[in-house]
Short mmCIF file of C-alpha atoms in Angstrom, two decimals:
data_model
loop_
_atom_site.label_atom_id
_atom_site.label_comp_id
_atom_site.label_asym_id
_atom_site.label_seq_id
_atom_site.Cartn_x
_atom_site.Cartn_y
_atom_site.Cartn_z
CA MET M 1 -45.26 11.26 -36.72
CA THR M 2 -45.86 13.83 -33.76
CA GLY M 3 -44.55 13.85 -30.08
CA THR M 4 -41.29 14.73 -28.29
CA THR M 5 -39.75 11.25 -28.43
CA LEU M 6 -36.11 11.08 -29.45
CA ASP M 7 -36.63 7.66 -30.94
CA ASP M 8 -38.58 7.26 -34.25
CA TYR M 9 -38.99 3.74 -33.81
CA THR M 10 -41.26 3.70 -30.59
CA ASP M 11 -44.53 3.16 -32.19
CA ARG M 12 -42.97 -0.19 -33.84
CA TYR M 13 -41.45 -1.90 -30.89
CA ALA M 14 -42.79 -5.29 -30.03
CA ARG M 15 -45.00 -4.91 -26.96
CA ARG M 16 -41.99 -6.95 -24.87
CA VAL M 17 -39.61 -4.05 -25.27
CA ARG M 18 -41.50 -2.06 -22.88
CA GLY M 19 -40.43 -4.08 -20.00
CA MET M 20 -36.50 -3.67 -21.16
CA THR M 21 -34.90 -1.15 -18.85
CA ALA M 22 -31.28 -0.39 -18.64
CA SER M 23 -29.14 -2.26 -15.82
CA GLU M 24 -28.19 0.02 -13.44
CA ILE M 25 -24.97 -1.90 -13.07
CA ARG M 26 -24.12 -1.57 -16.80
CA ALA M 27 -24.89 2.02 -16.79
CA LEU M 28 -22.07 2.46 -14.22
CA PHE M 29 -19.33 0.59 -15.88
CA ALA M 30 -18.25 3.50 -18.01
CA VAL M 31 -17.55 5.60 -15.08
CA ALA M 32 -16.28 2.87 -12.70
CA SER M 33 -13.80 2.09 -15.08
CA ARG M 34 -11.89 5.25 -14.76
CA PRO M 35 -8.35 4.63 -13.23
CA GLU M 36 -9.05 7.42 -10.36
CA VAL M 37 -12.30 5.77 -9.51
CA VAL M 38 -12.59 2.85 -6.83
CA SER M 39 -14.99 0.69 -8.16
CA LEU M 40 -16.83 -1.48 -5.45
CA ALA M 41 -19.67 -1.69 -7.98
CA GLY M 42 -19.30 -4.46 -10.63
CA GLY M 43 -18.73 -8.34 -10.03
CA ALA M 44 -15.76 -8.82 -12.05
CA PRO M 45 -13.53 -11.93 -10.92
CA TYR M 46 -9.71 -11.22 -10.20
CA ILE M 47 -8.58 -12.75 -13.45
CA ALA M 48 -4.98 -11.83 -12.90
CA ALA M 49 -5.17 -14.59 -10.13
CA LEU M 50 -5.00 -17.24 -13.06
CA PRO M 51 -1.76 -18.22 -14.46
CA LEU M 52 -2.13 -16.16 -17.41
CA ASP M 53 1.11 -17.38 -19.19
CA ALA M 54 -0.12 -20.83 -19.13
CA VAL M 55 -3.73 -20.14 -19.91
CA GLY M 56 -2.29 -17.88 -22.96
CA ASP M 57 -0.19 -20.78 -24.42
CA MET M 58 -3.21 -23.05 -24.18
CA LEU M 59 -5.38 -20.85 -26.03
CA GLY M 60 -2.90 -20.24 -28.72
CA ARG M 61 -2.50 -24.14 -29.10
CA LEU M 62 -6.16 -24.47 -29.46
CA GLY M 63 -6.31 -22.20 -32.38
CA ALA M 64 -2.71 -23.43 -33.85
CA ASP M 65 -3.33 -27.21 -33.39
CA HIS M 66 -7.08 -27.55 -33.26
CA GLY M 67 -8.40 -24.61 -35.17
CA VAL M 68 -10.10 -26.93 -37.91
CA THR M 69 -12.70 -28.40 -35.17
CA THR M 70 -12.62 -25.33 -32.53
CA LEU M 71 -13.06 -22.53 -35.15
CA GLN M 72 -16.11 -24.58 -36.71
CA TYR M 73 -19.90 -24.73 -36.02
CA GLY M 74 -20.86 -27.48 -33.30
CA ILE M 75 -24.03 -28.99 -31.92
CA GLY M 76 -26.53 -26.95 -30.10
CA GLN M 77 -26.40 -28.97 -26.80
CA GLY M 78 -22.52 -28.42 -26.49
CA THR M 79 -19.73 -30.60 -26.95
CA LEU M 80 -19.58 -34.03 -25.15
CA GLU M 81 -16.26 -33.55 -23.63
CA LEU M 82 -17.30 -30.13 -21.91
CA ARG M 83 -20.56 -31.71 -20.75
CA GLU M 84 -18.63 -34.40 -19.21
CA ARG M 85 -16.35 -31.93 -17.61
CA ILE M 86 -19.20 -29.96 -16.34
CA CYS M 87 -20.42 -33.25 -14.42
CA GLU M 88 -17.12 -33.49 -12.78
CA VAL M 89 -17.06 -29.66 -11.65
CA MET M 90 -20.72 -30.28 -10.18
CA ALA M 91 -19.77 -33.37 -8.48
CA LEU M 92 -17.58 -31.49 -5.98
CA SER M 93 -20.76 -29.77 -4.68
CA GLY M 94 -22.48 -33.02 -4.60
CA ILE M 95 -24.66 -32.94 -7.77
CA ASP M 96 -23.32 -36.21 -9.13
CA ALA M 97 -24.64 -39.56 -10.80
CA ALA M 98 -26.14 -40.70 -7.52
CA CYS M 99 -28.63 -37.68 -7.76
CA GLY M 100 -29.15 -38.28 -11.50
CA ALA M 101 -26.57 -35.89 -13.09
CA SER M 102 -25.61 -36.64 -16.36
CA PRO M 103 -23.94 -35.30 -19.44
CA GLU M 104 -27.03 -36.23 -21.33
CA ASP M 105 -29.06 -33.61 -19.34
CA VAL M 106 -26.52 -30.92 -19.44
CA VAL M 107 -26.91 -27.94 -21.78
CA VAL M 108 -24.02 -25.59 -22.35
CA THR M 109 -25.09 -21.90 -22.71
CA VAL M 110 -23.35 -18.66 -23.49
CA GLY M 111 -22.78 -17.89 -19.68
CA GLY M 112 -25.26 -18.04 -17.09
CA GLN M 113 -27.38 -15.35 -18.64
CA GLN M 114 -28.21 -17.40 -21.49
CA ALA M 115 -29.04 -20.06 -19.27
CA LEU M 116 -31.93 -17.73 -17.33
CA ASP M 117 -33.05 -16.37 -21.04
CA LEU M 118 -33.62 -20.08 -21.98
CA VAL M 119 -35.72 -21.00 -18.92
CA ALA M 120 -37.70 -17.95 -19.13
CA ARG M 121 -38.66 -18.46 -22.64
CA LEU M 122 -39.80 -22.08 -22.14
CA PHE M 123 -41.69 -21.37 -19.11
CA LEU M 124 -42.91 -17.72 -19.02
CA ASP M 125 -46.05 -16.14 -20.73
CA PRO M 126 -46.75 -12.56 -20.52
CA GLY M 127 -48.35 -11.89 -17.03
CA ASP M 128 -47.04 -15.09 -15.32
CA VAL M 129 -45.44 -14.67 -11.89
CA VAL M 130 -42.01 -15.54 -10.85
CA LEU M 131 -40.98 -15.50 -7.10
CA ALA M 132 -37.39 -14.60 -6.25
CA GLU M 133 -35.76 -13.44 -3.45
CA GLY M 134 -35.84 -9.72 -2.48
CA PRO M 135 -33.46 -8.30 -3.27
CA THR M 136 -32.17 -10.58 -6.38
CA TYR M 137 -29.68 -10.55 -9.35
CA VAL M 138 -30.03 -7.46 -11.63
CA GLY M 139 -29.67 -9.75 -14.97
CA ALA M 140 -32.62 -12.04 -14.01
CA LEU M 141 -34.83 -9.16 -13.50
CA GLY M 142 -34.11 -8.12 -16.92
CA VAL M 143 -34.65 -11.58 -18.32
CA PHE M 144 -38.08 -11.86 -16.48
CA GLN M 145 -39.16 -8.55 -17.31
CA ALA M 146 -38.05 -8.80 -21.00
CA ALA M 147 -40.32 -11.95 -20.99
CA GLN M 148 -43.19 -9.90 -19.70
CA ALA M 149 -43.51 -11.67 -16.32
CA GLN M 150 -44.02 -10.14 -12.95
CA VAL M 151 -41.38 -10.46 -10.49
CA VAL M 152 -42.82 -10.79 -6.74
CA HIS M 153 -40.09 -10.53 -4.19
CA VAL M 154 -39.81 -13.09 -1.21
CA PRO M 155 -38.20 -11.36 1.95
CA MET M 156 -35.00 -12.51 3.20
CA ASP M 157 -32.93 -12.41 6.46
CA ASP M 158 -29.37 -13.41 7.40
CA ASP M 159 -30.38 -16.92 6.89
CA GLY M 160 -31.62 -16.51 3.57
CA LEU M 161 -34.94 -16.76 1.97
CA ILE M 162 -37.49 -16.98 4.71
CA PRO M 163 -39.71 -20.10 4.10
CA GLU M 164 -42.76 -18.82 5.86
CA ALA M 165 -42.71 -15.93 3.64
CA LEU M 166 -42.38 -18.07 0.59
CA GLU M 167 -45.68 -19.79 1.52
CA ALA M 168 -47.41 -16.62 2.45
CA ALA M 169 -46.46 -15.13 -1.26
CA ILE M 170 -47.69 -18.59 -3.18
CA ALA M 171 -50.91 -18.23 -0.95
CA GLU M 172 -51.35 -14.64 -1.97
CA GLN M 173 -50.75 -15.11 -5.62
CA ALA M 174 -53.17 -18.08 -5.57
CA ARG M 175 -55.97 -15.98 -3.96
CA ALA M 176 -54.96 -13.29 -6.73
CA GLY M 177 -55.78 -15.86 -9.35
CA ARG M 178 -52.25 -15.38 -10.94
CA ARG M 179 -49.93 -18.27 -12.16
CA VAL M 180 -46.75 -18.64 -10.60
CA LYS M 181 -44.14 -20.62 -12.78
CA PHE M 182 -41.19 -20.79 -10.57
CA LEU M 183 -39.10 -19.71 -7.82
CA TYR M 184 -36.11 -18.21 -8.87
CA THR M 185 -33.32 -18.32 -6.11
CA ILE M 186 -29.54 -17.90 -5.47
CA PRO M 187 -29.22 -20.16 -2.19
CA THR M 188 -25.48 -19.92 -1.88
CA TYR M 189 -23.55 -16.47 -1.47
CA GLN M 190 -26.18 -14.72 -3.04
CA ASN M 191 -25.98 -11.99 -5.20
CA PRO M 192 -26.34 -9.02 -3.97
CA THR M 193 -26.42 -9.98 -0.46
CA GLY M 194 -24.00 -12.66 0.25
CA VAL M 195 -26.21 -14.39 2.25
CA THR M 196 -26.10 -18.28 2.08
CA LEU M 197 -29.77 -20.23 2.54
CA THR M 198 -29.18 -22.37 5.78
CA GLU M 199 -29.08 -26.19 5.54
CA GLN M 200 -32.67 -26.47 7.53
CA ARG M 201 -34.26 -23.90 5.05
CA ARG M 202 -32.90 -25.36 2.04
CA GLU M 203 -35.11 -28.49 2.88
CA ARG M 204 -38.10 -26.49 3.99
CA VAL M 205 -38.06 -24.55 0.75
CA LEU M 206 -37.81 -27.35 -1.56
CA ASP M 207 -40.86 -28.93 0.41
CA ILE M 208 -42.90 -25.64 0.00
CA CYS M 209 -42.24 -25.61 -3.53
CA GLU M 210 -43.16 -29.48 -4.14
CA ARG M 211 -46.46 -29.20 -2.30
CA ALA M 212 -47.40 -25.93 -4.39
CA GLY M 213 -46.21 -27.51 -7.91
CA LEU M 214 -43.76 -24.92 -8.21
CA LEU M 215 -40.51 -25.22 -10.18
CA VAL M 216 -37.16 -24.20 -8.72
CA VAL M 217 -34.54 -22.34 -10.82
CA GLU M 218 -31.32 -22.47 -8.91
CA ASP M 219 -28.56 -20.34 -9.96
CA ASP M 220 -25.14 -21.21 -8.36
CA PRO M 221 -22.15 -19.12 -9.88
CA TYR M 222 -20.46 -18.75 -6.35
CA GLY M 223 -20.95 -21.90 -4.60
CA GLN M 224 -17.44 -22.98 -4.91
CA LEU M 225 -15.82 -19.85 -3.80
CA GLY M 226 -16.59 -20.23 0.19
CA PHE M 227 -14.26 -18.80 2.63
CA GLU M 228 -15.24 -20.68 5.63
CA GLY M 229 -15.91 -24.34 4.75
CA ASP M 230 -17.94 -25.98 2.49
CA ALA M 231 -21.42 -24.53 1.57
CA PRO M 232 -24.36 -26.47 2.19
CA ALA M 233 -25.25 -28.86 -0.56
CA PRO M 234 -27.21 -27.19 -3.60
CA LEU M 235 -30.86 -27.80 -4.05
CA ARG M 236 -30.13 -30.03 -7.21
CA ALA M 237 -28.28 -32.28 -4.90
CA ARG M 238 -31.27 -32.98 -2.88
CA ARG M 239 -33.92 -33.11 -5.45
CA ARG M 240 -33.53 -33.98 -8.98
CA GLU M 241 -37.19 -33.38 -10.20
CA GLY M 242 -38.43 -29.94 -10.54
CA VAL M 243 -35.23 -28.44 -10.25
CA PHE M 244 -33.04 -26.35 -12.93
CA TYR M 245 -29.51 -25.84 -11.85
CA LEU M 246 -27.84 -23.14 -13.53
CA SER M 247 -24.09 -22.20 -13.35
CA THR M 248 -21.15 -20.67 -15.00
CA PHE M 249 -17.42 -20.69 -15.34
CA SER M 250 -17.26 -16.67 -15.39
CA LYS M 251 -16.59 -16.56 -11.70
CA THR M 252 -14.26 -19.55 -11.38
CA PHE M 253 -12.38 -19.20 -14.58
CA ALA M 254 -12.86 -16.60 -17.07
CA PRO M 255 -16.01 -14.57 -17.84
CA GLY M 256 -14.61 -13.42 -21.32
CA LEU M 257 -15.34 -16.87 -22.55
CA ARG M 258 -18.71 -16.73 -21.84
CA VAL M 259 -19.77 -20.42 -20.83
CA GLY M 260 -22.18 -21.43 -18.61
CA TRP M 261 -24.61 -24.30 -18.54
CA ILE M 262 -28.13 -25.95 -17.27
CA LEU M 263 -28.61 -29.21 -15.43
CA ALA M 264 -32.26 -29.63 -16.35
CA PRO M 265 -34.92 -32.52 -16.00
CA HIS M 266 -34.52 -34.79 -18.62
CA ALA M 267 -37.88 -34.24 -20.21
CA VAL M 268 -36.87 -30.58 -20.53
CA ARG M 269 -33.42 -30.92 -22.18
CA ASP M 270 -34.58 -31.31 -25.83
CA LYS M 271 -36.75 -28.08 -25.40
CA LEU M 272 -33.71 -26.28 -24.08
CA VAL M 273 -31.65 -27.34 -26.91
CA ILE M 274 -34.11 -26.42 -29.48
CA ALA M 275 -34.44 -22.85 -27.79
CA SER M 276 -31.03 -22.53 -27.62
CA GLU M 277 -30.45 -23.19 -31.63
CA ALA M 278 -33.08 -20.66 -32.24
CA GLN M 279 -30.97 -18.10 -30.47
CA ILE M 280 -27.39 -18.78 -31.42
CA LEU M 281 -27.16 -22.02 -33.46
CA CYS M 282 -24.55 -23.42 -31.31
CA PRO M 283 -22.20 -22.27 -28.23
CA SER M 284 -18.58 -21.20 -29.24
CA GLY M 285 -16.54 -24.40 -30.31
CA TYR M 286 -13.27 -22.24 -29.42
CA ALA M 287 -14.57 -21.33 -25.94
CA GLN M 288 -15.82 -24.54 -25.06
CA ALA M 289 -12.64 -26.23 -25.89
CA ALA M 290 -10.67 -23.75 -23.92
CA VAL M 291 -12.88 -24.66 -20.87
CA SER M 292 -12.47 -28.33 -21.51
CA THR M 293 -8.82 -28.03 -21.83
CA TYR M 294 -8.47 -25.84 -18.85
CA LEU M 295 -10.30 -28.41 -16.83
CA GLY M 296 -8.56 -31.32 -18.66
CA THR M 297 -5.04 -30.33 -18.21
CA MET M 298 -4.47 -27.70 -15.60
CA PRO M 299 -5.01 -27.64 -11.83
CA TRP M 300 -8.13 -26.10 -11.59
CA ARG M 301 -9.04 -27.33 -8.34
CA GLU M 302 -5.80 -25.88 -6.80
CA GLN M 303 -7.04 -22.47 -8.69
CA LEU M 304 -10.12 -22.39 -6.84
CA LYS M 305 -8.30 -22.33 -3.67
CA VAL M 306 -6.40 -19.53 -4.92
CA TYR M 307 -9.46 -17.41 -5.54
CA ARG M 308 -11.01 -18.54 -2.50
CA GLU M 309 -7.74 -17.19 -0.58
CA VAL M 310 -7.68 -13.92 -2.61
CA TYR M 311 -11.25 -13.25 -1.91
CA ARG M 312 -11.17 -14.00 1.76
CA GLU M 313 -8.35 -11.60 2.29
CA ARG M 314 -10.39 -9.00 0.19
CA ARG M 315 -13.67 -9.54 2.02
CA ASP M 316 -11.85 -9.26 5.38
CA ALA M 317 -10.34 -6.14 4.15
CA MET M 318 -14.01 -4.79 3.42
CA LEU M 319 -15.52 -5.77 6.49
CA ASP M 320 -12.74 -4.16 8.45
CA ALA M 321 -12.98 -1.01 6.69
CA LEU M 322 -16.79 -1.00 7.01
CA ALA M 323 -16.55 -1.33 10.82
CA ASP M 324 -13.59 1.30 11.27
CA LEU M 325 -15.14 3.79 8.91
CA MET M 326 -18.80 3.70 8.42
CA PRO M 327 -21.37 6.15 9.99
CA ALA M 328 -23.38 4.89 12.92
CA GLY M 329 -26.55 3.32 12.12
CA THR M 330 -25.03 1.41 8.89
CA THR M 331 -25.14 -2.22 8.96
CA TRP M 332 -24.30 -4.97 6.72
CA THR M 333 -24.03 -8.54 5.96
CA ARG M 334 -20.79 -11.00 6.58
CA PRO M 335 -20.73 -13.43 3.35
CA GLY M 336 -19.02 -16.58 3.88
CA GLY M 337 -18.17 -16.54 0.06
CA GLY M 338 -18.82 -15.08 -3.12
CA LEU M 339 -18.16 -11.44 -4.21
CA PHE M 340 -20.33 -9.16 -2.48
CA VAL M 341 -21.50 -7.39 0.66
CA TRP M 342 -24.96 -5.87 1.28
CA ALA M 343 -25.02 -2.54 3.20
CA THR M 344 -27.96 -1.09 4.77
CA LEU M 345 -27.76 2.98 5.29
CA PRO M 346 -28.58 4.83 8.08
CA ASP M 347 -32.13 6.39 8.34
CA GLY M 348 -32.83 8.80 5.81
CA LEU M 349 -29.95 8.07 3.24
CA ASP M 350 -30.71 7.28 -0.31
CA SER M 351 -28.40 5.21 -2.28
CA LYS M 352 -29.74 6.15 -5.84
CA ALA M 353 -29.78 10.02 -5.00
CA MET M 354 -26.23 9.83 -3.44
CA MET M 355 -24.71 8.23 -6.39
CA PRO M 356 -23.75 11.36 -8.36
CA ARG M 357 -21.75 12.42 -5.03
CA ALA M 358 -20.22 9.44 -4.62
CA ILE M 359 -18.79 9.53 -8.18
CA ALA M 360 -17.75 12.95 -7.73
CA ALA M 361 -15.80 11.51 -4.66
CA ARG M 362 -14.13 8.76 -7.12
CA VAL M 363 -16.13 5.80 -5.65
CA ALA M 364 -18.59 3.82 -7.30
CA TYR M 365 -20.92 1.20 -5.77
CA VAL M 366 -24.45 -0.21 -6.97
CA PRO M 367 -27.56 1.40 -5.60
CA GLY M 368 -29.98 -1.04 -4.14
CA THR M 369 -32.77 -0.30 -6.25
CA GLY M 370 -31.31 -2.32 -9.16
CA PHE M 371 -31.98 -5.22 -7.35
CA TYR M 372 -35.70 -4.95 -6.93
CA ALA M 373 -38.18 -5.19 -9.64
CA ASP M 374 -40.51 -2.37 -8.17
CA GLY M 375 -37.67 0.10 -7.67
CA THR M 376 -37.41 0.09 -4.02
CA GLY M 377 -34.18 -0.62 -1.97
CA THR M 378 -33.06 3.00 -1.96
CA GLY M 379 -31.96 2.26 1.72
CA HIS M 380 -29.22 -0.22 0.56
CA MET M 381 -26.05 -0.67 -1.67
CA ARG M 382 -24.22 -3.50 -3.04
CA LEU M 383 -20.56 -3.63 -2.36
CA ASN M 384 -18.09 -5.47 -4.46
CA PHE M 385 -14.87 -7.06 -3.03
CA SER M 386 -13.32 -9.50 -5.47
CA PHE M 387 -11.62 -6.76 -7.85
CA PRO M 388 -9.80 -4.08 -6.32
CA PRO M 389 -6.90 -4.94 -3.85
CA PRO M 390 -7.31 -4.53 -0.09
CA GLU M 391 -5.68 -1.14 0.01
CA ARG M 392 -7.91 0.17 -2.64
CA ILE M 393 -10.84 -1.36 -0.81
CA ARG M 394 -10.25 0.56 1.94
CA GLU M 395 -9.83 3.77 0.10
CA GLY M 396 -13.14 3.12 -1.47
CA VAL M 397 -14.93 2.77 1.84
CA ARG M 398 -13.25 5.62 3.33
CA ARG M 399 -14.61 7.96 0.22
CA LEU M 400 -17.79 6.34 0.38
CA ALA M 401 -18.24 6.89 4.30
CA GLY M 402 -17.13 10.57 3.72
CA VAL M 403 -19.88 10.96 1.24
CA MET M 404 -22.55 9.29 3.50
CA GLU M 405 -21.09 11.53 6.53
CA GLN M 406 -21.95 14.76 4.11
CA ASP M 407 -25.55 13.54 3.45
CA ILE M 408 -26.00 13.05 7.29
CA ALA M 409 -24.82 16.42 7.76
CA MET M 410 -27.20 17.90 5.03
CA ARG M 411 -30.14 15.90 6.56
CA ARG M 412 -29.44 17.75 10.08
CA VAL M 413 -29.47 21.11 8.40
CA PHE M 414 -32.28 20.53 5.80
CA GLY M 415 -34.33 17.98 7.51
CA ALA M 416 -34.85 14.31 6.85
CA VAL M 417 -36.11 12.57 3.73
CA GLY M 418 -38.15 9.46 4.07
CA ARG M 419 -37.76 6.21 2.25
CA PRO M 420 -41.36 4.85 2.75
CA GLY M 421 -41.24 1.14 2.42
CA SER M 422 -37.34 0.87 1.57
CA ARG M 423 -36.73 -1.22 4.49
CA ARG M 424 -39.36 -3.81 4.63
CA GLY M 425 -38.32 -7.31 3.97
CA GLN M 426 -34.93 -6.85 3.01
CA ALA M 427 -31.81 -8.62 3.91
CA GLY M 428 -29.94 -6.76 6.75
CA SER M 429 -32.66 -4.63 7.79
CA ASP M 430 -33.93 -4.59 11.23
CA THR M 431 -37.48 -5.61 10.36
CA PRO M 432 -37.74 -8.58 7.71
CA GLY M 433 -41.33 -7.94 7.65
CA PRO M 434 -44.23 -9.89 5.35
CA ASP M 435 -44.29 -7.21 2.53
CA LEU M 436 -44.04 -9.57 -0.51
CA ALA M 437 -44.50 -6.82 -3.35
#
């Protein structure tokens, strides 16, 4: 074997491996977890807000009193008890029996990430196109790239996905002879922007997809974490056919349990179960019992209110710090819920190139490039406010602003370095143009 590769197995990998790239967020975890670094990077919920003593007692009893069942194999679809509880949770958002939500059509998954992977396995062939907001969730990009699909981004603005741009993207792909399988969207408190698709646009997006015969994959991890009243009803609450609803307990209970779900059209349910069984045989019985017991015995609706208050205080701390400390020319979104703010940098700054200097200044964020399939987004960054306390958020923004000021000063001395195409069609920019690539 010849060449300079450090991997002796390069010529043995399956073709799909070529689309696998390391997540920029995961790569940051080792550095961002150091105590001296203020991490505004990951999307970790504030688990300390849970009644951990009561949760600990509950988990102990599950093993001691019900270990014979909770530690045993289960069925691929997930326990009926948990699927019934999931329907209770969805009903809070308007997805109820009146719109066809049933435990029979719920498939329990290992977090929201497996839910995405199952949908990709069922519907994506190599070369297929997925339409997704630009920017979008980095974990979804990894799934679609591993399936050898092409992600085409649809621009957003402060009101969410732009319907006219969606129509244009569908028409463009049709002219090019490419097969678009579905729209992947996070319409509520979107990751990474925090933007929410407006009520009026939700109906338009659904109408456009219905006319085009396009499936909709609605990812909704944050919908119950609103700070300013109820969010608009999910897309699945409006249409039952052609809409796959994905969610997780990672943001509203405990990400370590890795429990999520899909509410699928009835005809697809069995295929999802078969695909899941091929991957994992069955989801963890212990984790399912933990979530079911939590929902059945603890005041989880009150706990949602606790999370909302904690995150609202931290969101406000971040917005205040950005307003007070950021250099002129910086803009950012103002999320009504969720965990993230999306910042647009002054002209000439590159969030990816700036990252080593930020780490040296003991602050971490996620460069915008991680949220685009084509590597654009250098003029943006995602900032998380859910995990650090307010005083640490402000300190992190202060450190970050200092790094940006240094880069601005360097540009004045050494000249500007442009970022061609980095601001087109992106949430928070001044010119959300029609660039769909």
